[in-house]
Coordinates of C-alpha atoms and ligand atoms in Angstrom, one line a residue:
X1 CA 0.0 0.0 0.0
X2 CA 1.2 3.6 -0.7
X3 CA -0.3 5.5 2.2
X4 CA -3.6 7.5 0.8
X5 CA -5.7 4.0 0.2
X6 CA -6.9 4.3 3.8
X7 CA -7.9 7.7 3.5
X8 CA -9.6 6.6 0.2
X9 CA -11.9 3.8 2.1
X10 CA -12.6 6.3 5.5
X11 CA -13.7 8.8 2.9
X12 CA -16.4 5.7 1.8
X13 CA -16.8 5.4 5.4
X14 CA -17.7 9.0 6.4
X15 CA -20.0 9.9 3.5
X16 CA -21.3 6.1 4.1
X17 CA -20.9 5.3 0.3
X18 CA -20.3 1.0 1.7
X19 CA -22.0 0.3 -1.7
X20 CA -21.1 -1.4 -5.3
X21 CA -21.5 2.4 -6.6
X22 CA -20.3 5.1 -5.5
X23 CA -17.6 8.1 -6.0
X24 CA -14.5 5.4 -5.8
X25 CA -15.5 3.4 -9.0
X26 CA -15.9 6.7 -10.7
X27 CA -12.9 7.9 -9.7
X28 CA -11.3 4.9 -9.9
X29 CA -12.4 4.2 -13.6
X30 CA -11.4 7.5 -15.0
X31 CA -8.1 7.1 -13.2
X32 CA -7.7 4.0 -15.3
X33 CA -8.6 6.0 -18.4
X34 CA -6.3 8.0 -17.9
X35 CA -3.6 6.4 -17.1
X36 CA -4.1 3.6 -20.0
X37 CA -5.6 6.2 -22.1
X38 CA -8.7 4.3 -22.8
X39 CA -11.7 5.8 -23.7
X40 CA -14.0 4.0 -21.3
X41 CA -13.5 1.4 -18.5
X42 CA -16.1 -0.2 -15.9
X43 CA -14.0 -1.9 -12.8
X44 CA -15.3 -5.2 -11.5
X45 CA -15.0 -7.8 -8.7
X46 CA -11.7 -9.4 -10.7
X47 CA -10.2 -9.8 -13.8
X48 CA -12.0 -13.3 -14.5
X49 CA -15.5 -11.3 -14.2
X50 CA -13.7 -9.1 -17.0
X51 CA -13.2 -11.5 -19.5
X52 CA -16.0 -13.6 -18.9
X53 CA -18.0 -10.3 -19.5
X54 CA -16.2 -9.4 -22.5
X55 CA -16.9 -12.9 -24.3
X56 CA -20.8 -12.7 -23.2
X57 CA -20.7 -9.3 -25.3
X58 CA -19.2 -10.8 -28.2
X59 CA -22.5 -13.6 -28.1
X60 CA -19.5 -16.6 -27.4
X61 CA -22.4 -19.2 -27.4
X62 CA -21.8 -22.9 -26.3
X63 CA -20.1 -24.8 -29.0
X64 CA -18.1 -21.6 -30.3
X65 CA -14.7 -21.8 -30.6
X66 CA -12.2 -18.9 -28.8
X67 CA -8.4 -18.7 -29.3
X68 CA -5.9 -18.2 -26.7
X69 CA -2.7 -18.9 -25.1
X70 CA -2.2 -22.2 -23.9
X71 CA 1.6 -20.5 -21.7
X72 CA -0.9 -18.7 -19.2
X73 CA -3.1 -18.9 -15.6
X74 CA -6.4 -20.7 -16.0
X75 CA -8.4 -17.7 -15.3
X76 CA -7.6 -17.1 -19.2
X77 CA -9.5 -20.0 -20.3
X78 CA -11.7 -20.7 -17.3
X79 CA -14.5 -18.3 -19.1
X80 CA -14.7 -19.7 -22.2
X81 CA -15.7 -23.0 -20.6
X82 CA -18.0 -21.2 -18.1
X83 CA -19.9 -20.4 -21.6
X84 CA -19.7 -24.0 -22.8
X85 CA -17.4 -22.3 -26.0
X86 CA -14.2 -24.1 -27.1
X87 CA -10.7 -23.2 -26.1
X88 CA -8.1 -23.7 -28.9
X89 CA -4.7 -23.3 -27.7
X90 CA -2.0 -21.4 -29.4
X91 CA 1.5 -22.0 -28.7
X92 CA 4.1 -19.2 -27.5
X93 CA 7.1 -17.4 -29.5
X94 CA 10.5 -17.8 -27.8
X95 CA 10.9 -13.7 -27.8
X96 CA 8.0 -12.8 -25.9
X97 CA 6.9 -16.1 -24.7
X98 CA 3.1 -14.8 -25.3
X99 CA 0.9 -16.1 -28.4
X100 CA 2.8 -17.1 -31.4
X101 CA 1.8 -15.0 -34.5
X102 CA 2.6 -17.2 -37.1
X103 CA 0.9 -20.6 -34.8
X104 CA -2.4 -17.9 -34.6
X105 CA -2.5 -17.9 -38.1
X106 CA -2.4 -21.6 -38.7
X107 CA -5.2 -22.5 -35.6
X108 CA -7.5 -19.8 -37.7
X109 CA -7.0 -21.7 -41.1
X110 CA -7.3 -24.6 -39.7
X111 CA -10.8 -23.7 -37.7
X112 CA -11.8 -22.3 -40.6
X113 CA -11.2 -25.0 -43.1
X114 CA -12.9 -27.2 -40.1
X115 CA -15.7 -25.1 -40.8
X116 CA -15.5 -22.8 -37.5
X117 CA -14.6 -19.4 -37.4
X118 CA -13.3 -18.3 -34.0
X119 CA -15.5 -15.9 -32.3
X120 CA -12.4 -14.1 -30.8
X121 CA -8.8 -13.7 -29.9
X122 CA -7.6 -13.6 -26.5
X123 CA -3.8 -12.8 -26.7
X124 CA -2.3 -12.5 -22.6
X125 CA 0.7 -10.2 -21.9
X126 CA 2.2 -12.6 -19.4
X127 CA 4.2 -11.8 -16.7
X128 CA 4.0 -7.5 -17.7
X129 CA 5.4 -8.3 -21.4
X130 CA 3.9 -7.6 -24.4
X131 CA 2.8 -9.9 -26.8
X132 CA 3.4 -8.6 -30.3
X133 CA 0.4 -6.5 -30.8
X134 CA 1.4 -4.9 -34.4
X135 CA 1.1 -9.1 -35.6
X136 CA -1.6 -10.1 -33.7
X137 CA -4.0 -7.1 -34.9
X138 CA -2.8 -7.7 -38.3
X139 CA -3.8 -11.2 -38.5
X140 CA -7.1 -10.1 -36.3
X141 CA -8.3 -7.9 -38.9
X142 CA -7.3 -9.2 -41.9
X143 CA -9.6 -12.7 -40.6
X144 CA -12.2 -10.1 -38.7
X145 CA -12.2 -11.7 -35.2
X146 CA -12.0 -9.1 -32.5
X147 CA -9.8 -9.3 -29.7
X148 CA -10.2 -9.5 -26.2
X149 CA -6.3 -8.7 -24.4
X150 CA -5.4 -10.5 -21.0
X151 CA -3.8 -7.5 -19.8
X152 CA -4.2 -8.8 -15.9
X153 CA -0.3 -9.1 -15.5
X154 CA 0.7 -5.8 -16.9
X155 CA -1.3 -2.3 -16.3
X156 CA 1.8 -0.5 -17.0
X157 CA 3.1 -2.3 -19.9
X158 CA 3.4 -0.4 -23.2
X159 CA 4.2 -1.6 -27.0
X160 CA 5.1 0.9 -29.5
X161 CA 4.3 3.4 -26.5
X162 CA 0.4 2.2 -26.4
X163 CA -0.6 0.4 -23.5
X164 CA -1.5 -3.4 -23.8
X165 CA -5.1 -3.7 -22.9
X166 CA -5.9 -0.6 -25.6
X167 CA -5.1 -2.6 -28.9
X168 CA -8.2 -5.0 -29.1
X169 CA -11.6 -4.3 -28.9
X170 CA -11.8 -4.8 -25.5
X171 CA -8.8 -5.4 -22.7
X172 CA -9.2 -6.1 -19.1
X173 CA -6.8 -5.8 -16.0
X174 CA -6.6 -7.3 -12.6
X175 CA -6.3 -6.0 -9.1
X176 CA -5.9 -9.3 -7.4
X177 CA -3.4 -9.4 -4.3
X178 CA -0.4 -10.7 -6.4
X179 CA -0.5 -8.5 -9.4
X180 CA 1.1 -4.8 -9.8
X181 CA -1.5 -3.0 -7.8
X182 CA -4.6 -4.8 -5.8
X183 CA -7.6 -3.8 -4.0
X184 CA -7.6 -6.8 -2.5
X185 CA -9.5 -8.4 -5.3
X186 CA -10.9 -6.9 -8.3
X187 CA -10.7 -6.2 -12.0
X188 CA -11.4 -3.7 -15.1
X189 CA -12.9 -4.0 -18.7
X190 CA -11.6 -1.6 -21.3
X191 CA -12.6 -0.4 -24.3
X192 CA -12.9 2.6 -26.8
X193 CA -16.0 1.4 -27.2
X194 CA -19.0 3.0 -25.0
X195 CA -21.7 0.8 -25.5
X196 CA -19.8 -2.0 -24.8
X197 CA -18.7 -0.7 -21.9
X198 CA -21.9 0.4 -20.7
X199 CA -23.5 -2.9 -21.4
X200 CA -21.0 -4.5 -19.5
X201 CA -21.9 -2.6 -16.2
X202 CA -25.6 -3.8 -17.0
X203 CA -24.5 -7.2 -17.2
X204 CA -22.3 -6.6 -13.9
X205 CA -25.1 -5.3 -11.8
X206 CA -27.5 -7.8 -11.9
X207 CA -29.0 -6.8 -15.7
X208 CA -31.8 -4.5 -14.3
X209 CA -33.8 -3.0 -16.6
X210 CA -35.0 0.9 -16.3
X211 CA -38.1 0.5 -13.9
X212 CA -39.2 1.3 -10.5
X213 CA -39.6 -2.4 -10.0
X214 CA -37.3 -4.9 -10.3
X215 CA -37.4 -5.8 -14.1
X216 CA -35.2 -8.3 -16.0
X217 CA -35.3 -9.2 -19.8
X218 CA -31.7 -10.9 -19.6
X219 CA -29.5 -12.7 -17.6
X220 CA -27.4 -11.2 -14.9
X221 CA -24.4 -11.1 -12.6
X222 CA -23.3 -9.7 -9.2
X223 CA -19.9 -8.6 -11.0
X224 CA -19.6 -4.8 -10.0
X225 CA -16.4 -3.6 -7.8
X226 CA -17.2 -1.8 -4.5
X227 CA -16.6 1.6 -3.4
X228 CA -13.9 0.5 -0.9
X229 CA -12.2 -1.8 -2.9
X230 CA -12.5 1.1 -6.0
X231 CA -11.3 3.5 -2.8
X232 CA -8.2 1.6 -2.4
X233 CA -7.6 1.5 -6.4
X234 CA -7.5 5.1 -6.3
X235 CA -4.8 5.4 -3.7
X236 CA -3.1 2.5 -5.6
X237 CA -3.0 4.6 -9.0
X238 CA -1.1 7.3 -6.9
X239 CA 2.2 4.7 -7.0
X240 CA 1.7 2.3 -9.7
X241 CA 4.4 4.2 -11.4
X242 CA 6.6 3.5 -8.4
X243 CA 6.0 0.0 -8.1
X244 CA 6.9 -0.8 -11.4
X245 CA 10.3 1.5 -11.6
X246 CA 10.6 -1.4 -8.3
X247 CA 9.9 -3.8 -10.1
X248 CA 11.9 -3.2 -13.3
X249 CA 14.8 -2.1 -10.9
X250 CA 14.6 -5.6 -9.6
X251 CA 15.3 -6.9 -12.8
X252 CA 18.0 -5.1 -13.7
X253 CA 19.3 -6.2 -10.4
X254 CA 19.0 -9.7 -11.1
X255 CA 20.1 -9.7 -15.0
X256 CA 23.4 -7.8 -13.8
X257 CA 24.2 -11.1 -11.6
X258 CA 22.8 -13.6 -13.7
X259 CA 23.3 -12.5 -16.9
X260 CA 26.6 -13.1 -16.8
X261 CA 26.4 -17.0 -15.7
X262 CA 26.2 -19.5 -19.1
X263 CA 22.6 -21.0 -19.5
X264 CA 20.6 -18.5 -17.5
X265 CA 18.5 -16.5 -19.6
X266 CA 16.3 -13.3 -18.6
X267 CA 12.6 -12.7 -20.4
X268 CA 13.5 -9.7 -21.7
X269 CA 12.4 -6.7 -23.7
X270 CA 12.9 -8.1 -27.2
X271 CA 13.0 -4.9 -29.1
X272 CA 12.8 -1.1 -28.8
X273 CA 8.9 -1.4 -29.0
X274 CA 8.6 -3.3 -25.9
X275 CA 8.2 -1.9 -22.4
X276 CA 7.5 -4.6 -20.0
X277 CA 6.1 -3.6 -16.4
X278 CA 8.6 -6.6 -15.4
X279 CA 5.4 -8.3 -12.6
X280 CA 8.5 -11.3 -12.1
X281 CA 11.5 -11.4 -13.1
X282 CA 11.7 -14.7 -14.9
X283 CA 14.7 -17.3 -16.5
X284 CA 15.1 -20.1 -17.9
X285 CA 18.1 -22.5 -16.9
X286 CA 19.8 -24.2 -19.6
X287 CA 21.4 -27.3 -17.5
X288 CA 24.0 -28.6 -20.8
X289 CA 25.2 -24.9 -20.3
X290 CA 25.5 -24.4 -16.5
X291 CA 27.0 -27.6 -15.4
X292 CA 24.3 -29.8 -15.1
X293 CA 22.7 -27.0 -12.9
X294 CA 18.6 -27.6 -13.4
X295 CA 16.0 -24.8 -12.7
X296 CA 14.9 -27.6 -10.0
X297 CA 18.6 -27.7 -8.1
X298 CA 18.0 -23.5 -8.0
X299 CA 14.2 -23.6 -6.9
X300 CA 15.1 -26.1 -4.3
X301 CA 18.4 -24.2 -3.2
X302 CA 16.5 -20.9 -2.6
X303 CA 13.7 -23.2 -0.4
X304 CA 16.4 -24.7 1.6
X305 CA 16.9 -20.6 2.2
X306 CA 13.4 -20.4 2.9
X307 CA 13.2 -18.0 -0.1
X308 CA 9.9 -19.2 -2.5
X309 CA 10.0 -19.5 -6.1
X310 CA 7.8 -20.7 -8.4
X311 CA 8.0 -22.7 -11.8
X312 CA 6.7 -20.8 -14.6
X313 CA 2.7 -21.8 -15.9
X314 CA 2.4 -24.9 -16.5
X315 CA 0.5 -24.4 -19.9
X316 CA -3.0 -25.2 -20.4
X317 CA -2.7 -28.2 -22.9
X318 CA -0.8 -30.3 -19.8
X319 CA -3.4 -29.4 -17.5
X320 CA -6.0 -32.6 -17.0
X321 CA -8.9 -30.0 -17.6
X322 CA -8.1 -29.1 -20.5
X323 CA -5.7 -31.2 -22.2
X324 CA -8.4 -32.6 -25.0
X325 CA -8.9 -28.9 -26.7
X326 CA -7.5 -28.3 -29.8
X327 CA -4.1 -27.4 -29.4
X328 CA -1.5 -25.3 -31.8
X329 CA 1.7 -26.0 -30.6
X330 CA 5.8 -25.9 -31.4
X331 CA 7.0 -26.9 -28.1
X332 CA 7.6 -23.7 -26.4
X333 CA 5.9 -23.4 -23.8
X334 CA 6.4 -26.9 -22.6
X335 CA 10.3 -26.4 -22.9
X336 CA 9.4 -23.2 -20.6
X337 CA 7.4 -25.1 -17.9
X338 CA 10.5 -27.5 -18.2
X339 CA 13.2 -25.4 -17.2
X340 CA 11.6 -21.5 -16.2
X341 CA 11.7 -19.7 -12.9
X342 CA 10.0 -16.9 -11.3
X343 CA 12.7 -15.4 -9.4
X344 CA 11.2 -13.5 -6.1
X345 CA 9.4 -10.1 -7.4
X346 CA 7.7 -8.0 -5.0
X347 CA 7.4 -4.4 -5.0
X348 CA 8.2 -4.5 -1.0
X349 CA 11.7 -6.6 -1.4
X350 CA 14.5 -4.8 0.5
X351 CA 18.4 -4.5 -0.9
X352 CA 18.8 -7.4 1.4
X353 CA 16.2 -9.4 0.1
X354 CA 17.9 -9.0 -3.2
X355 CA 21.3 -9.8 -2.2
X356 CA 20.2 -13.1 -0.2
X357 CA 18.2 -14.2 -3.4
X358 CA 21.4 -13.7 -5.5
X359 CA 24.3 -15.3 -3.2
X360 CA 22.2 -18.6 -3.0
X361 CA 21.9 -18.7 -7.0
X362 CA 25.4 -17.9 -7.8
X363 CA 26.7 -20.6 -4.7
X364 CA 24.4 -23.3 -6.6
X365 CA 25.7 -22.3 -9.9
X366 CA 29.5 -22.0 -9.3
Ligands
PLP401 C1 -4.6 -12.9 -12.4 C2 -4.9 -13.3 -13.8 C3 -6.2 -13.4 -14.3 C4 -7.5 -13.2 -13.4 O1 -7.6 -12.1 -12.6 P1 -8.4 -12.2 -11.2 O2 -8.6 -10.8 -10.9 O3 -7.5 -13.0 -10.3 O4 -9.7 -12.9 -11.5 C5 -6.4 -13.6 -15.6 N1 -5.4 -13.8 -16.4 C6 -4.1 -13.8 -16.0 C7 -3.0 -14.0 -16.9 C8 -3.8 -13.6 -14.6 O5 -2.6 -13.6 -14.2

């Protein structure tokens, strides 16, 4: 937390604004305008809520098919299947590690000449990097599929100096306790569209029609964000900025140390165009360069330290729920779950906390 959140939710307190509405989620949603220079955003209870909201307005009926990432968290896919529609799972590229163009392109020919065509796109910027938007919009358009982008790992992160979340038709971010900012739990829809976004806080509150009584003619959900938890998103906007010139400083921290050793290699800005908000720092180990060194022998070194670190995703076409979608794959993002790390992260790590995390790496690789 940065300080002014609590004055943010005593604020709800005083002018007893304990509601789903409310001065915060105003506030709050034109801070994220602003900021990701959107044109319109409703905030929600979390980032699932988001996307699951943004396929019901593109009508993803059961049966339909929807294209993502198969290197990301299951909250990607998870709505999809809550609308009895079809994952197919798109491999990653080794620059980015998000959705491979080119493997994009083949999965829509190939629904296509199966008779399908994909009701939409859903590229993820995982772990704060970009995928390659300029691609992915150009094969979007030229097959007219909109695109929904899982932005929930990277408010922050920029490509050609746009911010991820703003190239598709609709983007949504994430506020859950792990991810660049929180408000404990919570989410947000983007779009330059207004109808879509107004829709979408229909949909989020229950779908009541304009009466004095309680009128439905479609299908609701409870969906909307609080004014406390939008109360602490405000005071959370005040040092978003700060927490990722932490994070990124924690990454050039760890690349200075590690760069250096054969056979660990940094996700890293591939390009000029990239600026990643750096969420984790992640590697992979390469164990015919480092001695015989695994990510394993490292993960299990920092434990012994008490110090947590996590494999990268495991991808979605290993996982036993999904593993029997249609899958589009080159073997990237299975030799990532093999051998990746997600080196401690947090915005709150000390120099010491740094340091520690370092010593027992370099001891387990020397
Ligand atoms: C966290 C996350 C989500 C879901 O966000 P919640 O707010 O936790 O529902 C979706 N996609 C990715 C890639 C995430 O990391």
């Amino acid at each position: 937390m940065g300080g002014n959140e609590i004055n943010y939710v005593k604020e709800a307190f005083d002018t007893n604004w304990i509601a789903p509405l409310g001065p915060h989620v105003d506030g709050f949603e034109q801070d994220l305008e602003a900021y990701t220079g959107a044109a319109h955003a409703a905030v929600l209870s979390s980032g699932t809520a988001a996307l699951h909201l943004a396929l019901i307005l593109l009508g993803v009926d059961p049966g339909d098919e929807v294209i993502t990432s198969t290197f990301t968290f299951s909250a990607t896919v998870n709505p999809i299947a809550y609308l009895g529609a079809i994952p197919i799972l798109v491999d990653s590229e080794a620059a980015t590690w998000n959705m491979d163009p080119e493997l994009l392109e083949t999965a829509i020919k190939d629904r296509l000449k199966k008779g399908k065509k994909p009701k939409a796109i859903i590229p993820v910027h995982l772990y704060g990097m970009p995928a390659n938007m300029e691609r992915i919009m150009d094969i979007a358009t030229r097959y007219d599929i909109p695109v929904v982008e899982d932005a929930a790992e990277a408010l922050g992160s920029r490509y050609r100096d746009k911010a991820v979340g703003t190239f598709g038709l609709m983007g949504i971010l994430s506020f859950n306790g792990n991810k660049i900012i929180t408000t404990s739990g919570g989410g947000a829809l983007l779009s330059d569209k207004e109808e879509l976004i107004v829709k979408s806080r229909f949909l989020a509150t229950q779908a009541r029609d304009d009466a004095p009584h309680y009128q439905h003619s479609e299908i609701g959900y409870n969906y909307r964000m609080s004014n406390i938890a939008a109360g602490i998103g405000r005071g959370q906007m005040e040092v978003v900025d700060k927490h990722i010139a932490l994070r990124r400083d924690i990454h050039e921290y760890y690349k200075k140390h590690l760069s250096p050793v054969d056979g660990i290699i940094f996700l890293q800005e591939p390009g000029e165009a990239y600026f990643s908000n750096h969420w984790l720092s992640c590697i992979t180990v390469d164990p015919t360069r480092t001695g015989g060194v695994t990510r394993e022998d490292l993960r299990l070194a920092l434990a012994d330290e008490n110090i947590e670190a996590r494999p990268l995703w495991k991808p979605m076409h290993l996982q036993p729920v999904f593993k029997d979608h249609p899958f589009y794959g080159n073997g990237t993002s299975e030799k990532l779950f093999e051998t990746g790390l997600c080196l401690p992260s947090g915005s709150n790590m000390t120099e010491e906390d740094r340091q520690r995390v370092i010593k027992v790496l370099l001891k387990k690789l020397s």
